[in-house]
PDB file of C-alpha atoms in Angstrom:
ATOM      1  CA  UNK S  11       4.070  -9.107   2.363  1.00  0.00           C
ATOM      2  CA  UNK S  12       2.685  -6.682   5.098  1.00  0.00           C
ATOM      3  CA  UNK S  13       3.558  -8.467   8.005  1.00  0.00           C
ATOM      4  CA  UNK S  14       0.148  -8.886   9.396  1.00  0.00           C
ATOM      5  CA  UNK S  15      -2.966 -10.203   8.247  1.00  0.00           C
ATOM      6  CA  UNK S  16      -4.821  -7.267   9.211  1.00  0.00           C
ATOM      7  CA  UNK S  17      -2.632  -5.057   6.836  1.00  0.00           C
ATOM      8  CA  UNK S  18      -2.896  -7.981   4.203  1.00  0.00           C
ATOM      9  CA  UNK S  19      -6.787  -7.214   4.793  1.00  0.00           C
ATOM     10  CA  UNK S  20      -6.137  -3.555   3.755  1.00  0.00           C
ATOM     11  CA  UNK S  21      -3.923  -4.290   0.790  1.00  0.00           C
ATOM     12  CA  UNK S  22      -6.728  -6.246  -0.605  1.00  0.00           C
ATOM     13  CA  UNK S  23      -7.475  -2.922  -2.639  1.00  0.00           C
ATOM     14  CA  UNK S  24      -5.788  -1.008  -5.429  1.00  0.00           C
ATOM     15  CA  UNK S  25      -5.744   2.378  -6.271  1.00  0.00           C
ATOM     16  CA  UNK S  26      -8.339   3.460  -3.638  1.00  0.00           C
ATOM     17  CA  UNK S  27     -10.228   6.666  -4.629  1.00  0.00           C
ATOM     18  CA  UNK S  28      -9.054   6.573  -8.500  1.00  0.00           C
ATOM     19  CA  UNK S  29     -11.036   5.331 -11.915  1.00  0.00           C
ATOM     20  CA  UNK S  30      -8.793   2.248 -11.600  1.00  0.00           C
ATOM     21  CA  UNK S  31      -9.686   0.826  -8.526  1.00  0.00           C
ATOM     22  CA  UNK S  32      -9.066  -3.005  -8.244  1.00  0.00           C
ATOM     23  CA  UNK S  33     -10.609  -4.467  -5.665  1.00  0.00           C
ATOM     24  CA  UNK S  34      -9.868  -8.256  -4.848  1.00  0.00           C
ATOM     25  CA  UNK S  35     -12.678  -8.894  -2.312  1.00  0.00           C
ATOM     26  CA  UNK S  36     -15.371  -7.759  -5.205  1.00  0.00           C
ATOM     27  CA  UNK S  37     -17.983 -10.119  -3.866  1.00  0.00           C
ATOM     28  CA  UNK S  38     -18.637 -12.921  -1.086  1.00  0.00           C
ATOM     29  CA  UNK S  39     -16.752 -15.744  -2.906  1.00  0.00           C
ATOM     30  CA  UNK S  40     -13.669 -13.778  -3.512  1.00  0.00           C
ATOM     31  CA  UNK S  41     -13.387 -13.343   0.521  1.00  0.00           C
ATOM     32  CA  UNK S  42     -13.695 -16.774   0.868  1.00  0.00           C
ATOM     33  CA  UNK S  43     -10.839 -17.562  -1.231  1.00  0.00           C
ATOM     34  CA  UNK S  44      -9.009 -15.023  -0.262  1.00  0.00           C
ATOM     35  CA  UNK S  45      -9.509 -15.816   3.779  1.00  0.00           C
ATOM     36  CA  UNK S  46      -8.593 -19.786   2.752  1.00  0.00           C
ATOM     37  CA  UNK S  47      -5.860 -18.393   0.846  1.00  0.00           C
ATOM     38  CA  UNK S  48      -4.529 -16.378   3.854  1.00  0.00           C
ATOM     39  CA  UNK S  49      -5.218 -19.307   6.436  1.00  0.00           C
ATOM     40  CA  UNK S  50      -7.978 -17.370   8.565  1.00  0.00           C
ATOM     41  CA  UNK S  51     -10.604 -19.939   7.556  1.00  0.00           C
ATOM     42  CA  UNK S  52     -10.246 -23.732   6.623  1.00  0.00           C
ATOM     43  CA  UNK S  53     -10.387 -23.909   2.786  1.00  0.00           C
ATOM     44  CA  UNK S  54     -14.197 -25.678   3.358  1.00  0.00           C
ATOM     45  CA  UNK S  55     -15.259 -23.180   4.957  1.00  0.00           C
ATOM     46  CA  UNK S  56     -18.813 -21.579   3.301  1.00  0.00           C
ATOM     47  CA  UNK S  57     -21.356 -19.054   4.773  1.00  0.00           C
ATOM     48  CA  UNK S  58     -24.821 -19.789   3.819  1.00  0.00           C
ATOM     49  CA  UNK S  59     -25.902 -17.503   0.958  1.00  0.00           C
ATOM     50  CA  UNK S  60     -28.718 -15.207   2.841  1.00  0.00           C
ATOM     51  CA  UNK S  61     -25.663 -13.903   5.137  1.00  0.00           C
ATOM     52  CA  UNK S  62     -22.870 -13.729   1.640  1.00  0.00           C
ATOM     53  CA  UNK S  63     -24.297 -10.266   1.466  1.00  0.00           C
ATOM     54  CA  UNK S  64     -23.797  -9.349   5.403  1.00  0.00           C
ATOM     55  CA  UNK S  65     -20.362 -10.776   5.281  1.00  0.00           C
ATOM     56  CA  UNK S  66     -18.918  -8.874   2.244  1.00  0.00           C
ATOM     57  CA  UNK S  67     -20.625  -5.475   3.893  1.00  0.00           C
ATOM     58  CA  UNK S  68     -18.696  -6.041   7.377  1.00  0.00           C
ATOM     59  CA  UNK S  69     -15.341  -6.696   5.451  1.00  0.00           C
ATOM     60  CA  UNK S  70     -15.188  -4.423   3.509  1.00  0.00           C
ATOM     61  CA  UNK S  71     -16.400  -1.719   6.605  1.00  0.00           C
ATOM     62  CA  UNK S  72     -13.851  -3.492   8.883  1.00  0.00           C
ATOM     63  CA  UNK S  73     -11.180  -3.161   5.828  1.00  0.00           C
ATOM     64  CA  UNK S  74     -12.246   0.376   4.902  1.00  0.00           C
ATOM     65  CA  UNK S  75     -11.441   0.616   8.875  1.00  0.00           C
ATOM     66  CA  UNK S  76      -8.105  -0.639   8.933  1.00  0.00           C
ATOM     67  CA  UNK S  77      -7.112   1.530   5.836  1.00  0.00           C
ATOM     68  CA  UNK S  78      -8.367   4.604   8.006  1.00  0.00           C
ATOM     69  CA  UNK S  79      -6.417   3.983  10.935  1.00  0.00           C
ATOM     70  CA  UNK S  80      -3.237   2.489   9.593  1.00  0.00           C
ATOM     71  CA  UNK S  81      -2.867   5.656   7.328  1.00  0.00           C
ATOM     72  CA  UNK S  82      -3.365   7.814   9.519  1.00  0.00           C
ATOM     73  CA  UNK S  83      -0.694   6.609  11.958  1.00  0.00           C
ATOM     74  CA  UNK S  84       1.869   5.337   9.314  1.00  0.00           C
ATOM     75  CA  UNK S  85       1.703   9.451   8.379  1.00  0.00           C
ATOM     76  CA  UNK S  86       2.219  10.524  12.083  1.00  0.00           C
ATOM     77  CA  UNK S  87      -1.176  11.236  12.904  1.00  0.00           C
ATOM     78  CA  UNK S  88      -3.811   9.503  15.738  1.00  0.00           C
ATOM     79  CA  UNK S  89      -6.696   7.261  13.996  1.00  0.00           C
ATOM     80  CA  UNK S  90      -9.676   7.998  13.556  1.00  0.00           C
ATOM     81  CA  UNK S  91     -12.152   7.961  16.045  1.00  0.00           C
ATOM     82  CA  UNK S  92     -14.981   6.138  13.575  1.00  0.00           C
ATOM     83  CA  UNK S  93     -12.796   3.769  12.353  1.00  0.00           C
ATOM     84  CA  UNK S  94     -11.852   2.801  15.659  1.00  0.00           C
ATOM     85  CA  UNK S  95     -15.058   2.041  16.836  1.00  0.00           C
ATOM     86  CA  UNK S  96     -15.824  -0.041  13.678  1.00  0.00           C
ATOM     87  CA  UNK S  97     -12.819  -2.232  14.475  1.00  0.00           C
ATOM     88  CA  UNK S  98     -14.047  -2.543  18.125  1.00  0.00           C
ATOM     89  CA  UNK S  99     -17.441  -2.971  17.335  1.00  0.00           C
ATOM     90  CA  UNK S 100     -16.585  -5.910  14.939  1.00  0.00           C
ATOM     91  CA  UNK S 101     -14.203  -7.787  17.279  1.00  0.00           C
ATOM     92  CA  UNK S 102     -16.976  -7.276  20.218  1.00  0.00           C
ATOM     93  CA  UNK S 103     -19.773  -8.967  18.210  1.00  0.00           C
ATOM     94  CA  UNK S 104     -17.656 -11.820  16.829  1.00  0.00           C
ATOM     95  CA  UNK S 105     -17.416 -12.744  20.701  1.00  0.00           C
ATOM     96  CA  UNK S 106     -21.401 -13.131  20.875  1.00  0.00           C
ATOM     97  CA  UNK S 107     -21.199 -17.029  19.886  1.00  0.00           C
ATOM     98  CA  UNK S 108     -17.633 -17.375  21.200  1.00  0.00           C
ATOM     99  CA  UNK S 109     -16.404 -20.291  22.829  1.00  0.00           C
ATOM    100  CA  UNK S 110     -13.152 -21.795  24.292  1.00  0.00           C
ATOM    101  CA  UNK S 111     -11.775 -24.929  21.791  1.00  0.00           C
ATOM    102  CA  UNK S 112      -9.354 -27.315  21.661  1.00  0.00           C
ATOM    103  CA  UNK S 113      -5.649 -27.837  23.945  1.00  0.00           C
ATOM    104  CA  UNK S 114      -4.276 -25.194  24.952  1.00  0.00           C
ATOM    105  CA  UNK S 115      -7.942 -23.876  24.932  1.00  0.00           C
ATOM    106  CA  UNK S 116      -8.206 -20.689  22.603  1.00  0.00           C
ATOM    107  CA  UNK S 117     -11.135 -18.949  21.541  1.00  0.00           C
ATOM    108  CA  UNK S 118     -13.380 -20.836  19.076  1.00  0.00           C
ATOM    109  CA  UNK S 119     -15.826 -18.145  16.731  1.00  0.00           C
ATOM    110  CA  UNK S 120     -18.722 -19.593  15.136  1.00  0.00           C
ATOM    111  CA  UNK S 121     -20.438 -18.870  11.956  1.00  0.00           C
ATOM    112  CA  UNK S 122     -19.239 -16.033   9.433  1.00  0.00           C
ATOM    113  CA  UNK S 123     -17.126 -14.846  13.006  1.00  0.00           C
ATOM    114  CA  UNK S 124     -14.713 -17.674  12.193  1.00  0.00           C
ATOM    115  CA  UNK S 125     -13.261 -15.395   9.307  1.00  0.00           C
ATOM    116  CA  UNK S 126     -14.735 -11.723  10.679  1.00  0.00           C
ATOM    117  CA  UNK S 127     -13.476 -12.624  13.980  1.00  0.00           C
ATOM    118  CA  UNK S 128      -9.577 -13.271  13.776  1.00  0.00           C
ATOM    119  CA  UNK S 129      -9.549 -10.151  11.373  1.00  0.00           C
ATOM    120  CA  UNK S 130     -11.148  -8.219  13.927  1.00  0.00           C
ATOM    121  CA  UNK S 131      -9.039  -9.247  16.565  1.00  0.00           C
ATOM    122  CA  UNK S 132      -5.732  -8.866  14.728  1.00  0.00           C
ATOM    123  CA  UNK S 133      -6.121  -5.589  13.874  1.00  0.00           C
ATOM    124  CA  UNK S 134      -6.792  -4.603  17.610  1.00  0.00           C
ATOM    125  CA  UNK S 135      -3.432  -6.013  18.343  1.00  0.00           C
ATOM    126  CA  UNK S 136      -1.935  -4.302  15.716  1.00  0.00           C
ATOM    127  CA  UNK S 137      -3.191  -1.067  17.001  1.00  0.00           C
ATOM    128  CA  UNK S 138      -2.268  -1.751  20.791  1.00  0.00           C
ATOM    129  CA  UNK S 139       0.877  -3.849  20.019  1.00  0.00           C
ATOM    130  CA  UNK S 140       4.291  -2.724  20.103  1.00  0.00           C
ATOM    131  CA  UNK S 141       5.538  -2.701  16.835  1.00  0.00           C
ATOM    132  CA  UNK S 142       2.647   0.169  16.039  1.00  0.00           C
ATOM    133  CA  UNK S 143       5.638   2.566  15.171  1.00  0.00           C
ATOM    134  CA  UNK S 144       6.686   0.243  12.239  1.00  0.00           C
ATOM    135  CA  UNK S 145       3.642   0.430  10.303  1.00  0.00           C
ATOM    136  CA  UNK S 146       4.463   2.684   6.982  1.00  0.00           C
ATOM    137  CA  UNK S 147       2.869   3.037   3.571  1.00  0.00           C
ATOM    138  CA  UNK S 148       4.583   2.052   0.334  1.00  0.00           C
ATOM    139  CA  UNK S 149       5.859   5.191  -1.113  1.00  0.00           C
ATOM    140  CA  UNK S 150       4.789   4.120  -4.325  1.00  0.00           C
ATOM    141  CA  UNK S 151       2.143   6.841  -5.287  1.00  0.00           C
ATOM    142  CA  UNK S 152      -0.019   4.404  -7.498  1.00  0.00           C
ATOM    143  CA  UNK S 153       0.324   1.423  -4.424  1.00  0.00           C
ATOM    144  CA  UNK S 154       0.253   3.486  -0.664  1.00  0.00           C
ATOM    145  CA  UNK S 155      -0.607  -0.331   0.144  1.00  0.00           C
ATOM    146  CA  UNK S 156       0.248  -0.520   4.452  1.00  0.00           C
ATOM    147  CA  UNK S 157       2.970  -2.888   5.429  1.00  0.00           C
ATOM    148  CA  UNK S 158       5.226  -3.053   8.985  1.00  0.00           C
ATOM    149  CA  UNK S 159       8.998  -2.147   8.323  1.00  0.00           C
ATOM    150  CA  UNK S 160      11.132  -5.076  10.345  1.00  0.00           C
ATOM    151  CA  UNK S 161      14.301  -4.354   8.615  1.00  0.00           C
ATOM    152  CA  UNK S 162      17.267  -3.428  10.949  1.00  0.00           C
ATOM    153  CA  UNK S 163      17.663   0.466  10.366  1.00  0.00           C
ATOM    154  CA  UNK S 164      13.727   0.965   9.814  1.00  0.00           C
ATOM    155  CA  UNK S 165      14.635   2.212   6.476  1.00  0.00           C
ATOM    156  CA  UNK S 166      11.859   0.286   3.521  1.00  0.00           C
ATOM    157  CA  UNK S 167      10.053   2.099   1.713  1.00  0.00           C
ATOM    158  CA  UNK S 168       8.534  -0.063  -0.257  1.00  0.00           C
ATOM    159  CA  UNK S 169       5.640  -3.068   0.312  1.00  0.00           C
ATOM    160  CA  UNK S 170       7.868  -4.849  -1.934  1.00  0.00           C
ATOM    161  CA  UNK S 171      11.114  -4.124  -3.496  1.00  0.00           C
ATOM    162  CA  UNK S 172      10.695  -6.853  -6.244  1.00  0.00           C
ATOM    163  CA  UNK S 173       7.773  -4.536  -7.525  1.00  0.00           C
ATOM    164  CA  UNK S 174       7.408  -1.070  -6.352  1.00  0.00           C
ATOM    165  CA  UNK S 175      11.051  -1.007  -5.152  1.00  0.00           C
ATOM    166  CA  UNK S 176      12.174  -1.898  -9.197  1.00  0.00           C
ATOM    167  CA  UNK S 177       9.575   0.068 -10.179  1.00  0.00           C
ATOM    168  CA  UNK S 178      10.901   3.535  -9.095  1.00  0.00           C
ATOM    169  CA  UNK S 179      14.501   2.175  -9.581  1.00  0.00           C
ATOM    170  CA  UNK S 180      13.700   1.601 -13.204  1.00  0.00           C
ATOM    171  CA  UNK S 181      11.844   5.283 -13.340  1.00  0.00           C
ATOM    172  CA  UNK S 182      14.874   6.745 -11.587  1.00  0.00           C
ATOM    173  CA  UNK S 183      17.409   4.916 -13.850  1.00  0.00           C
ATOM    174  CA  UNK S 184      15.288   6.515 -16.922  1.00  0.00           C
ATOM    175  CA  UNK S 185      14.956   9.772 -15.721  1.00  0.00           C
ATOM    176  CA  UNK S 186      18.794   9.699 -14.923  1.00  0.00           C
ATOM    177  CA  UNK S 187      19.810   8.468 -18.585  1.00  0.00           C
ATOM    178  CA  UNK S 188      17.425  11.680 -19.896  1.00  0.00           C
ATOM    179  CA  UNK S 189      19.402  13.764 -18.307  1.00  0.00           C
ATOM    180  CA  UNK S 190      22.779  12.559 -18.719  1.00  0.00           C
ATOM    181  CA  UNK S 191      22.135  12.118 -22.920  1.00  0.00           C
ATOM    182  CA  UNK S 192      23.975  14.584 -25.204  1.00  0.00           C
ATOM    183  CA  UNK S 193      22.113  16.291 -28.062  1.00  0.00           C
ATOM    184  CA  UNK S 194      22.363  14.763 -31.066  1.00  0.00           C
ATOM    185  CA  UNK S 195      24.291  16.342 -34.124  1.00  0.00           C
ATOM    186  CA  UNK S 196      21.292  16.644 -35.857  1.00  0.00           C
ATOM    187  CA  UNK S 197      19.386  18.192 -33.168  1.00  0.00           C
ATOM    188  CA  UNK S 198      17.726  22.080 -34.477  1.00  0.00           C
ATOM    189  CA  UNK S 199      18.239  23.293 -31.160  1.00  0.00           C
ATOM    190  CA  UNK S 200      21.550  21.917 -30.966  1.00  0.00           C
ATOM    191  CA  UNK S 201      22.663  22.964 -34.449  1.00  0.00           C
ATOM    192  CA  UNK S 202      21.621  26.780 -33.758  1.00  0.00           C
ATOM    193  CA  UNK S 203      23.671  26.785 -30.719  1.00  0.00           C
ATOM    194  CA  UNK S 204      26.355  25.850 -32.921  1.00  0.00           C
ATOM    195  CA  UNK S 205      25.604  28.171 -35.460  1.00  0.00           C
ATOM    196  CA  UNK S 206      25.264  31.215 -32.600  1.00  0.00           C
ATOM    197  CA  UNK S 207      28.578  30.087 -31.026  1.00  0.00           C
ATOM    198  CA  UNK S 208      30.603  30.710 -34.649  1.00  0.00           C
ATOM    199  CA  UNK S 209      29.352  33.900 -35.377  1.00  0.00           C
ATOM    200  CA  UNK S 210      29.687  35.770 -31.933  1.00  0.00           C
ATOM    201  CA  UNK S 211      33.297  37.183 -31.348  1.00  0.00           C
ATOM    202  CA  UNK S 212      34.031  39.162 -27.868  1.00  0.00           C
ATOM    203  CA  UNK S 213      34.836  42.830 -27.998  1.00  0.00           C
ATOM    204  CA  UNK S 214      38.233  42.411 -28.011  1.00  0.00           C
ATOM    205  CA  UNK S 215      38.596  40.141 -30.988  1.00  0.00           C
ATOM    206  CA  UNK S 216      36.486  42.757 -32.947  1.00  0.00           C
ATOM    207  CA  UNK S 217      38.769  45.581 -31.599  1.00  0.00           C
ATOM    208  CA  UNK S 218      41.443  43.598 -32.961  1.00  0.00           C
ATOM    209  CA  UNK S 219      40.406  42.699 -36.005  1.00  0.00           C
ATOM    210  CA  UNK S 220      39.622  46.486 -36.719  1.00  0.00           C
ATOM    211  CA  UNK S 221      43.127  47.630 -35.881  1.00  0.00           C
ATOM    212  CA  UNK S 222      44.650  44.940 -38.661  1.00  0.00           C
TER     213      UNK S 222
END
């Protein structure tokens, strides 16, 4: 839905900073699905229980991270220096264990890296890559969730039109139909109007009337 698993990382939480937060990476086992889910890990793959805690600490840094700096530039403005240096200080200490694999050879993390790893890295290519100037937030004010525009004229708006997008078309539509609706007959306000209207007369029908 975002366009990169990085922003997918972000969008993981709902209504940030509200009573009605909903966050889907609540504990270790949920970012194990999740990350299976997604395709950054093998669906087998477990981290041994003394490091669960670790692991669901540096997510959810590395996502507060990428929530930082993605809203920042999707609203025209440089990132953060701190979140920055979380992102890089995540990628750099995935490499610690790393090792070349397979044919092509490509770089092979090891440990709770293979999932904090590929995150890492794919948010540093988001923030150095060219399609930086794409990245907008949903203009939903109860989503804000990050997403990269590819349409042709760079005009979404939403992180998905099938939700958000209906959403505010539905509000609109409403808001449009209270406008447009006539008072009913039975309306007070509408009836004293009516009432007002039959009892004024202009100057010039009094006159007249005075003169018969």
């Amino acid at each position: 839905m975002a366009g990169d698993i990085a922003l997918d990382l972000a969008n993981t939480i709902h209504r940030r900073g509200t009573p009605c937060v909903v966050d889907h990476l609540g504990d270790a086992d949920a970012i194990l699905r999740w990350a299976a889910a997604a395709g950054v890990v093998d669906p087998g793959f477990s981290v041994a229980p003394l490091k669960r805690q670790a692991l669901l600490a540096t997510v959810h840094r590395l996502r507060g991270a990428v929530i930082s700096a993605g809203t920042a530039i999707a609203d025209g403005n440089p990132p953060p220096a701190p979140a920055l240096d979380a992102i890089r200080e995540i990628a750099a200490r995935s490499l610690a264990g790393a090792t070349l694999e397979g044919s092509p050879a490509r770089l092979g993390f090891i440990g709770a890296d293979r999932l904090l790893g590929p995150l890492a890295w794919a948010a540093l290519d988001l923030l150095r890559g060219d399609e930086l100037g794409r990245l907008k937030r949903c203009e939903a004010e109860d989503c804000r969730w990050l997403f990269l525009d590819r349409s042709r004229n760079g005009s979404r708006r939403w992180c998905d039109t099938a939700t958000c997008g209906a959403a505010h078309a539905k509000r609109a539509n409403a808001d449009d139909a209270l406008v447009q609706t006539p008072p009913e007959a039975g309306d007070a306000t509408h009836q004293e109007r009516a009432a007002d209207t039959g009892r004024w007369q202009p100057r010039w029908s009094r006159a007249a009337r005075k003169r018969r």
